[in-house]
Coordinates of C-alpha atoms in Angstrom, one line a residue:
X1 CA -24.7 1.9 -12.7
X2 CA -23.8 3.4 -16.1
X3 CA -22.1 0.9 -18.6
X4 CA -18.5 1.7 -18.4
X5 CA -17.7 0.7 -22.0
X6 CA -20.3 3.4 -23.7
X7 CA -21.6 5.9 -21.0
X8 CA -19.9 9.2 -20.4
X9 CA -21.5 9.4 -16.9
X10 CA -18.7 6.4 -16.0
X11 CA -15.8 8.1 -17.7
X12 CA -16.7 11.3 -15.8
X13 CA -16.8 9.6 -12.4
X14 CA -13.5 7.5 -13.2
X15 CA -11.8 11.3 -14.0
X16 CA -13.3 12.6 -10.7
X17 CA -12.0 9.6 -8.9
X18 CA -8.5 10.0 -10.3
X19 CA -8.6 13.8 -9.4
X20 CA -9.4 13.0 -5.8
X21 CA -6.7 10.5 -5.5
X22 CA -4.2 13.0 -6.7
X23 CA -5.1 15.0 -3.8
X24 CA -4.5 12.0 -1.4
X25 CA -1.4 11.1 -3.0
X26 CA -0.1 14.8 -2.9
X27 CA 1.0 14.7 -6.3
X28 CA 0.6 16.3 -9.8
X29 CA 1.5 13.0 -11.5
X30 CA -1.0 11.0 -13.3
X31 CA -3.1 8.7 -11.5
X32 CA -4.9 5.5 -12.8
X33 CA -7.3 3.1 -11.2
X34 CA -7.1 -0.4 -12.5
X35 CA -9.6 -3.4 -11.9
X36 CA -7.7 -5.9 -9.6
X37 CA -6.8 -6.3 -5.9
X38 CA -3.6 -4.4 -4.6
X39 CA -1.3 -7.1 -5.6
X40 CA -2.1 -6.5 -9.3
X41 CA -0.6 -3.0 -8.7
X42 CA 3.0 -4.7 -7.3
X43 CA 2.9 -7.1 -10.3
X44 CA 1.9 -4.5 -12.9
X45 CA 4.6 -2.1 -11.7
X46 CA 7.1 -4.7 -12.5
X47 CA 5.7 -6.1 -15.5
X48 CA 5.4 -2.6 -17.1
X49 CA 9.0 -1.3 -16.2
X50 CA 11.3 -4.3 -16.0
X51 CA 12.8 -5.7 -19.1
X52 CA 14.6 -9.1 -19.3
X53 CA 18.0 -8.7 -18.0
X54 CA 17.3 -5.4 -16.0
X55 CA 19.1 -4.7 -12.8
X56 CA 16.6 -3.9 -10.0
X57 CA 17.3 -2.9 -6.5
X58 CA 14.8 -4.2 -4.1
X59 CA 15.0 -2.7 -0.5
X60 CA 13.0 -4.9 1.8
X61 CA 12.4 -5.8 5.7
X62 CA 9.5 -7.8 5.1
X63 CA 7.2 -10.1 3.0
X64 CA 6.1 -7.5 0.6
X65 CA 9.6 -5.9 0.0
X66 CA 10.7 -9.6 -0.6
X67 CA 7.8 -10.3 -2.9
X68 CA 9.1 -7.3 -5.4
X69 CA 12.4 -9.2 -5.9
X70 CA 10.3 -12.3 -6.8
X71 CA 8.3 -10.4 -9.3
X72 CA 11.5 -9.0 -10.9
X73 CA 12.7 -12.6 -11.3
X74 CA 9.3 -13.8 -12.9
X75 CA 9.6 -11.0 -15.5
X76 CA 13.4 -11.8 -16.3
X77 CA 14.8 -9.1 -14.3
X78 CA 17.9 -9.4 -12.1
X79 CA 17.1 -8.3 -8.4
X80 CA 19.7 -7.2 -5.9
X81 CA 17.8 -7.5 -2.5
X82 CA 18.9 -5.2 0.2
X83 CA 17.3 -6.7 3.1
X84 CA 16.9 -5.9 7.0
X85 CA 15.5 -7.7 9.8
X86 CA 11.7 -8.0 9.9
X87 CA 10.3 -5.0 11.8
X88 CA 13.6 -3.3 11.8
X89 CA 14.7 -0.3 9.9
X90 CA 15.5 -0.4 6.2
X91 CA 19.4 -1.0 5.6
X92 CA 20.3 2.5 4.3
X93 CA 24.1 1.7 4.4
X94 CA 23.4 -1.3 2.3
X95 CA 21.3 0.8 -0.2
X96 CA 24.0 3.3 -0.5
X97 CA 26.6 0.4 -1.0
X98 CA 24.5 -1.2 -3.7
X99 CA 24.0 2.0 -5.6
X100 CA 27.7 2.9 -5.5
X101 CA 28.5 -0.7 -6.8
X102 CA 25.9 -1.2 -9.5
X103 CA 23.8 0.4 -12.2
X104 CA 20.1 0.1 -11.6
X105 CA 17.2 0.5 -13.9
X106 CA 14.7 0.7 -11.0
X107 CA 14.4 0.7 -7.3
X108 CA 11.4 -0.9 -5.3
X109 CA 10.5 -0.4 -1.6
X110 CA 7.5 -0.7 0.7
X111 CA 6.0 2.2 2.9
X112 CA 4.0 0.1 5.4
X113 CA 4.8 -3.6 5.7
X114 CA 1.4 -4.7 6.9
X115 CA 2.3 -8.2 8.1
X116 CA 4.6 -6.7 11.0
X117 CA 2.9 -3.3 11.5
X118 CA 6.0 -1.4 10.4
X119 CA 5.9 2.1 8.7
X120 CA 9.2 2.5 6.8
X121 CA 11.1 5.8 6.6
X122 CA 11.6 6.1 2.8
X123 CA 12.8 9.5 2.3
X124 CA 16.6 8.7 2.8
X125 CA 16.3 5.7 0.6
X126 CA 14.4 7.9 -2.1
X127 CA 17.1 10.6 -1.9
X128 CA 20.0 8.2 -2.5
X129 CA 18.0 6.7 -5.6
X130 CA 17.3 10.2 -6.8
X131 CA 21.1 11.1 -6.5
X132 CA 22.0 8.0 -8.7
X133 CA 19.1 8.7 -11.2
X134 CA 17.2 5.5 -10.3
X135 CA 13.4 5.4 -10.8
X136 CA 11.5 4.2 -7.9
X137 CA 8.5 2.1 -7.2
X138 CA 6.6 2.3 -3.7
X139 CA 4.1 0.1 -2.3
X140 CA 1.9 2.3 -0.3
X141 CA -1.2 0.0 -0.1
X142 CA -1.6 0.0 3.5
X143 CA -0.8 3.5 4.1
X144 CA -2.4 5.6 1.6
X145 CA -5.3 7.4 2.9
X146 CA -4.2 6.8 6.5
X147 CA -1.0 8.6 6.7
X148 CA 1.1 10.8 4.4
X149 CA 3.0 8.8 1.6
X150 CA 6.1 10.2 0.0
X151 CA 5.6 11.6 -3.3
X152 CA 9.0 13.3 -4.0
X153 CA 11.4 11.2 -5.9
X154 CA 8.6 8.4 -6.3
X155 CA 7.9 7.4 -9.8
X156 CA 5.2 4.5 -9.3
X157 CA 3.1 4.8 -6.1
X158 CA 0.8 1.8 -5.4
X159 CA -2.4 1.9 -3.3
X160 CA -5.5 -0.2 -3.0
X161 CA -9.3 0.4 -2.3
X162 CA -9.8 -1.8 0.6
X163 CA -7.2 -0.5 3.0
X164 CA -7.4 2.9 4.7
X165 CA -10.2 3.9 2.2
X166 CA -12.5 1.2 3.5
X167 CA -13.8 0.5 0.3
X168 CA -14.6 -3.0 -1.4
X169 CA -11.5 -4.8 -2.5
X170 CA -10.9 -5.0 -6.3
X171 CA -9.2 -1.8 -7.2
X172 CA -5.6 -0.9 -7.6
X173 CA -4.4 2.8 -7.7
X174 CA -1.4 3.9 -9.3
X175 CA 0.2 7.3 -9.4
X176 CA 2.7 7.4 -12.4
X177 CA 5.4 10.2 -13.0
X178 CA 6.4 11.3 -16.5
X179 CA 9.7 9.4 -16.2
X180 CA 7.8 6.0 -15.2
X181 CA 5.6 6.4 -18.3
X182 CA 8.9 6.8 -20.6
X183 CA 10.2 3.9 -18.9
X184 CA 7.1 1.8 -19.7
X185 CA 7.1 2.9 -23.3
X186 CA 10.8 1.9 -23.8
X187 CA 9.8 -1.6 -22.2
X188 CA 6.9 -2.1 -24.5
X189 CA 5.2 -4.7 -22.2
X190 CA 3.9 -7.8 -23.8
X191 CA 1.0 -8.2 -21.4
X192 CA -2.5 -6.7 -21.3
X193 CA -3.8 -7.1 -17.7
X194 CA -0.4 -6.2 -16.0
X195 CA 0.5 -3.5 -18.5
X196 CA 0.0 0.2 -17.3
X197 CA 0.5 1.8 -20.5
X198 CA -3.0 1.3 -21.9
X199 CA -4.4 3.3 -18.8
X200 CA -2.4 6.3 -19.8
X201 CA -5.1 7.7 -22.0
X202 CA -8.5 6.6 -21.4
X203 CA -10.4 9.2 -23.5
X204 CA -11.3 6.9 -26.2
X205 CA -12.0 3.7 -24.0
X206 CA -10.8 1.6 -21.2
X207 CA -8.5 -1.4 -21.8
X208 CA -11.3 -3.6 -20.5
X209 CA -14.6 -3.4 -18.9
X210 CA -14.1 -1.6 -15.5
X211 CA -15.4 -2.5 -12.1
X212 CA -18.1 0.1 -12.2
X213 CA -19.7 -0.6 -8.7
X214 CA -16.0 -0.7 -7.2
X215 CA -15.2 2.8 -8.8
X216 CA -18.6 4.1 -7.5
X217 CA -17.7 2.8 -3.9
X218 CA -14.3 4.3 -4.1
X219 CA -15.6 7.7 -5.2
X220 CA -17.9 7.7 -2.2
X221 CA -15.0 6.7 0.1
X222 CA -12.6 9.5 -1.3
X223 CA -15.5 12.0 -0.9
X224 CA -15.9 11.1 2.8
X225 CA -12.1 11.3 3.3
X226 CA -11.7 14.6 1.5
X227 CA -14.9 16.1 3.3
X228 CA -13.3 15.1 6.7
X229 CA -10.0 16.7 5.6
X230 CA -6.8 14.9 5.2
X231 CA -5.1 16.3 8.3
X232 CA -8.0 15.4 10.3
X233 CA -8.0 11.8 8.9
X234 CA -4.3 11.4 9.6
X235 CA -4.8 12.7 13.3
X236 CA -7.6 10.3 13.6
X237 CA -5.4 7.4 12.7
X238 CA -2.6 8.6 15.0
X239 CA -5.2 8.7 18.0
X240 CA -6.6 5.2 17.3
X241 CA -2.9 3.8 16.9
X242 CA -1.8 5.5 20.1
X243 CA -4.8 4.3 22.1
X244 CA -4.5 0.7 20.8
X245 CA -0.8 0.7 21.9
X246 CA -1.7 2.2 25.4
X247 CA -4.2 -0.5 25.7
X248 CA -2.0 -3.2 24.8
X249 CA 0.8 -2.0 27.2
X250 CA -1.8 -2.0 30.1
X251 CA -2.3 -5.9 29.2
X252 CA 1.4 -6.4 29.1
X253 CA 1.6 -6.9 25.2
X254 CA 4.7 -6.3 23.5
X255 CA 5.0 -4.5 20.2
X256 CA 6.5 -6.3 17.2
X257 CA 8.5 -3.4 15.6
X258 CA 10.0 -0.7 17.5
X259 CA 7.2 1.8 18.6
X260 CA 8.9 4.5 16.6
X261 CA 8.4 2.4 13.4
X262 CA 4.8 1.2 14.1
X263 CA 2.4 2.3 11.5
X264 CA -0.6 4.5 12.3
X265 CA -2.9 2.2 10.5
X266 CA -2.0 -1.3 11.8
X267 CA -0.6 -2.4 15.4
X268 CA 1.3 -5.7 15.5
X269 CA 1.5 -7.4 19.0
X270 CA 4.0 -9.9 19.7
X271 CA 2.4 -13.1 20.9
X272 CA 4.9 -16.1 20.1
X273 CA 3.2 -19.3 19.4
X274 CA -0.3 -17.9 20.5
X275 CA -1.6 -15.8 17.8
X276 CA -3.7 -18.1 15.9
X277 CA -5.3 -19.4 19.1
X278 CA -6.2 -16.0 20.4
X279 CA -7.3 -14.9 16.9
X280 CA -9.8 -17.9 16.9
X281 CA -11.1 -17.2 20.4
X282 CA -11.7 -13.7 19.5
X283 CA -13.7 -14.6 16.3
X284 CA -15.7 -17.3 18.1
X285 CA -16.7 -15.8 21.2
X286 CA -16.5 -12.0 20.8
X287 CA -17.3 -11.6 17.1
X288 CA -13.9 -9.6 16.6
X289 CA -11.9 -10.6 13.7
X290 CA -8.3 -9.8 13.5
X291 CA -5.2 -11.0 11.5
X292 CA -2.1 -12.8 12.5
X293 CA 1.3 -12.5 11.0
X294 CA 2.1 -14.1 7.7
X295 CA 5.0 -16.5 6.6
X296 CA 7.1 -17.5 9.5
X297 CA 5.4 -15.0 11.8
X298 CA 2.1 -16.5 11.2
X299 CA 1.5 -17.8 14.9
X300 CA 3.6 -15.0 16.5
X301 CA 2.0 -11.8 15.7
X302 CA -1.6 -10.6 16.2
X303 CA -2.7 -7.4 14.2
X304 CA -5.1 -5.0 14.9
X305 CA -6.2 -3.0 11.7
X306 CA -7.1 0.5 12.7
X307 CA -7.4 2.1 9.4
X308 CA -10.2 3.8 7.6
X309 CA -13.6 3.3 9.0
X310 CA -12.0 1.5 12.0
X311 CA -9.8 4.2 13.0
X312 CA -11.9 5.1 15.9
X313 CA -11.0 5.1 19.6
X314 CA -14.4 3.4 20.4
X315 CA -13.9 0.8 17.8
X316 CA -10.3 0.1 19.2
X317 CA -11.7 -0.1 22.9
X318 CA -14.1 -2.7 21.7
X319 CA -11.4 -5.0 20.2
X320 CA -9.1 -4.3 23.1
X321 CA -11.7 -5.1 25.8
X322 CA -12.5 -8.4 23.8
X323 CA -8.6 -9.2 23.8
X324 CA -8.2 -8.5 27.6
X325 CA -10.9 -11.0 28.3
X326 CA -9.4 -13.7 26.0
X327 CA -5.9 -13.2 27.6
X328 CA -7.0 -13.3 31.1

């Protein structure tokens, strides 16, 4: 591996990775790749754009949407949380009312709430924010690379290496609009690791020693994805998701979110009070590792991740065959 601090070979690879990510994001905005797991992106987006006293609109229907509001508080901002039932649709009427009533420096939202398998329709929210001139931050960590992500009216769009890219965890991807860069410059963040501004121009050097092996892995993941073709990738995820849900229906399993809002990258089955036991038996007896829900839903939701490398009907069948055995 080249030395990322002194060898041009790494700089060239990094630039190639950012260019490939622009194609996946479907954007002409700058894209940067920073060293740290996806949560770094959520915190850095707030640390870089929110000044003490700033009013921030946080649109949420789940754990990560709520998490944005917590980050806003930590950095001295004043969050207005427009929340909705977990797994339900975003509260568009509440968003409209909040935008009419207040003046916001920023709005945050989540594309795919992984803990509940819910894919949110963001375009109506983004359009309302655009009408009021409010910059936006979108968490697309669990959707980028597995389904199209919104790009219009989005100022900061967050991804990560370990989800639909099937690359090792450790990198955050960030698409940043010109308006977002201007906002960061005005804020002048007093941090290093959670400050996006040093990544705007890396011609001279990177802000710190980059994760060279992780960048190489992400480069290969992106090459495979683009070689397959984005439309083919998205169709593969849709097929895997549909098959998973058909098999689940055959087993009498209920989806947690409304089927129309279920994400192509993850399926959440509702197993109240049983998820942890089923998860444990799948791992111990069938060598199949699934996730449960998080927070209050930790023992009520069992999640099948069909994203990236795992978005294959054959892999879904292996999981669902094992699940059928456990449930019987």
